[in-house]
Amino acid sequence: MDLGSRVDTLMDGLTADLERLTAIPSVAFPGFPAEPVRQAHDLLVDLLRGAGVERIERLDLPDTAPVIVAEVPPPTPDAPTVLLYGHYDVQPPGDESLWLSPPFEPTPVAGGLRARGIADDKSNLIVHLGVLRAYEGRPPTGLRIVLEGQEEYGSAFDDYPPTDPDRFACEAMVIADMGNLRPGSPTLTTGLRGAAELVVEVRTLDEPRHSGEFGGAAPDALLALLKALSTLHDVHGDVAVEGLRREEWSGTTYTQEEFRALAGVRDGMPLIGSGSLGERLWSGPAVTVIGIDAPSVDQAASAVVPYARAKLNLRFHPQQDPEEALGLLVTHLEALRPFGIPLTVTPGDTGPGFEPATGGPAYRAALTALREGWGTEPAFVASGGSIPLVNGLAKAVPGAEILLFGAQDSMCNLHAPNERVLFSELRSAVIAEAAFLREYAAAHHDGSAA
């Protein structure tokens, strides 16, 4: 079968279904209605049935949107099984005044469509659907299809797979919640940084005191906090917390111009840190002050500040233990006594990084498939983001190879206003995933997967 020609005949229907799915505001955050999340679930079940999937279950966990768990039996007893993952919930739209069109009204853009969640992750759900249609519901491998509805907010499903490993048994997984470094460049993600958070606070006075009468001797909580925060980075902007792992990055990365455009860096502003962008973004640590409590400038009184606190986000090397990484940051801060003032440090949540094994039969099949889908050599990147479920799946099926690719690209504005997906990326991703199933099945048949 010529996959390219076959997928071309499917694109109009896939695009129409993507529009239907994206028009549903399936935000699973607290404070948003639950009905649209259920509508997205039900539509996907109908689409899977229409694509020939007969075994479809609904997995309900406490305080968690329903998880779709479907199965297509392998065509022969010796054929491998591949797990296909995606999520049907989306980020909130944010400030809708920043959108060029209503976030849940799919709107044409040059070469694609704009809407909230269209790249992250509904286009990748349509990729799975397109593969099923390309094979008329009878792919060359068995399939387990796992579509969750609360990935963006987090849920009990993150830790569920190891408690029910048989439900997720497979030889390989395609985690379709990623995409390409740039449009037209097929990309495998080979690492996810871990994440952790903490709060550091300072309390020095019972209440504010007149800065003219007391400033200069009274311990200023905000000054102490700022002095502590300034020790987290060296003069170049590199993280200065001892023990946080950092290695050279050998894969592909952004150009300086691409990164500046993606990050919205203003003209004349330098990038912080040293080393390659891949090292700074993926194989080294980052500490970001994501919130600070202090008097606002508009409401400021001429007074010594008695209390201040900050929330820090830590990103760390994919292979570093999350408790170790967070502990190093906590130890660094607790050892400080800015102006002799102690800090109170409260550790928060942690999430492990992930680094899949490469070089196995699924990995080799994926390289061939990505070349077929995009017509060029694959690139290799990591991600500073995280997919909490990946580690749960890896624990449930420790022998399975895990591949991360999809129809997104790094310029699609995921989690930002005016998110979009390109039809060319959607088409290529369907071809690549379908080709992967073919190549992986063939490897098992001729024994090269051993």
PDB file of C-alpha atoms in Angstrom, residues 193 229-241 244 246 270-277 279-281 284-289 313-315:
ATOM      1  CA  ARG A 193      13.632  16.979  32.075  1.00  0.00           C
ATOM      2  CA  LEU A 229      17.629  34.301  45.130  1.00  0.00           C
ATOM      3  CA  SER A 230      20.657  36.003  43.586  1.00  0.00           C
ATOM      4  CA  THR A 231      22.886  33.105  44.713  1.00  0.00           C
ATOM      5  CA  LEU A 232      21.044  30.577  42.534  1.00  0.00           C
ATOM      6  CA  HIS A 233      22.908  31.649  39.367  1.00  0.00           C
ATOM      7  CA  ASP A 234      26.481  32.652  38.605  1.00  0.00           C
ATOM      8  CA  VAL A 235      27.597  35.727  36.733  1.00  0.00           C
ATOM      9  CA  HIS A 236      26.797  34.056  33.380  1.00  0.00           C
ATOM     10  CA  GLY A 237      23.306  32.986  34.402  1.00  0.00           C
ATOM     11  CA  ASP A 238      24.195  29.311  34.857  1.00  0.00           C
ATOM     12  CA  VAL A 239      22.603  27.509  37.807  1.00  0.00           C
ATOM     13  CA  ALA A 240      25.007  27.625  40.770  1.00  0.00           C
ATOM     14  CA  VAL A 241      23.409  24.923  42.934  1.00  0.00           C
ATOM     15  CA  LEU A 244      22.613  19.454  39.908  1.00  0.00           C
ATOM     16  CA  ARG A 246      24.614  19.056  33.661  1.00  0.00           C
ATOM     17  CA  PRO A 270      20.963  38.622  25.865  1.00  0.00           C
ATOM     18  CA  LEU A 271      20.194  34.974  26.509  1.00  0.00           C
ATOM     19  CA  ILE A 272      21.319  33.880  29.959  1.00  0.00           C
ATOM     20  CA  GLY A 273      23.659  31.002  30.698  1.00  0.00           C
ATOM     21  CA  SER A 274      26.556  29.498  28.782  1.00  0.00           C
ATOM     22  CA  GLY A 275      27.050  26.419  26.622  1.00  0.00           C
ATOM     23  CA  SER A 276      24.814  25.193  23.826  1.00  0.00           C
ATOM     24  CA  LEU A 277      21.088  25.882  23.852  1.00  0.00           C
ATOM     25  CA  GLU A 279      22.587  21.986  27.252  1.00  0.00           C
ATOM     26  CA  ARG A 280      20.828  24.968  28.804  1.00  0.00           C
ATOM     27  CA  LEU A 281      17.337  23.778  27.878  1.00  0.00           C
ATOM     28  CA  GLY A 284      21.265  20.922  32.327  1.00  0.00           C
ATOM     29  CA  PRO A 285      19.265  22.412  35.196  1.00  0.00           C
ATOM     30  CA  ALA A 286      17.130  25.545  35.244  1.00  0.00           C
ATOM     31  CA  VAL A 287      15.815  27.437  38.265  1.00  0.00           C
ATOM     32  CA  THR A 288      13.021  29.911  37.600  1.00  0.00           C
ATOM     33  CA  VAL A 289      11.312  32.277  40.038  1.00  0.00           C
ATOM     34  CA  ASN A 313      10.446  25.925  39.673  1.00  0.00           C
ATOM     35  CA  LEU A 314      13.369  23.568  39.128  1.00  0.00           C
ATOM     36  CA  ARG A 315      13.982  21.608  35.929  1.00  0.00           C
TER      37      ARG A 315
END
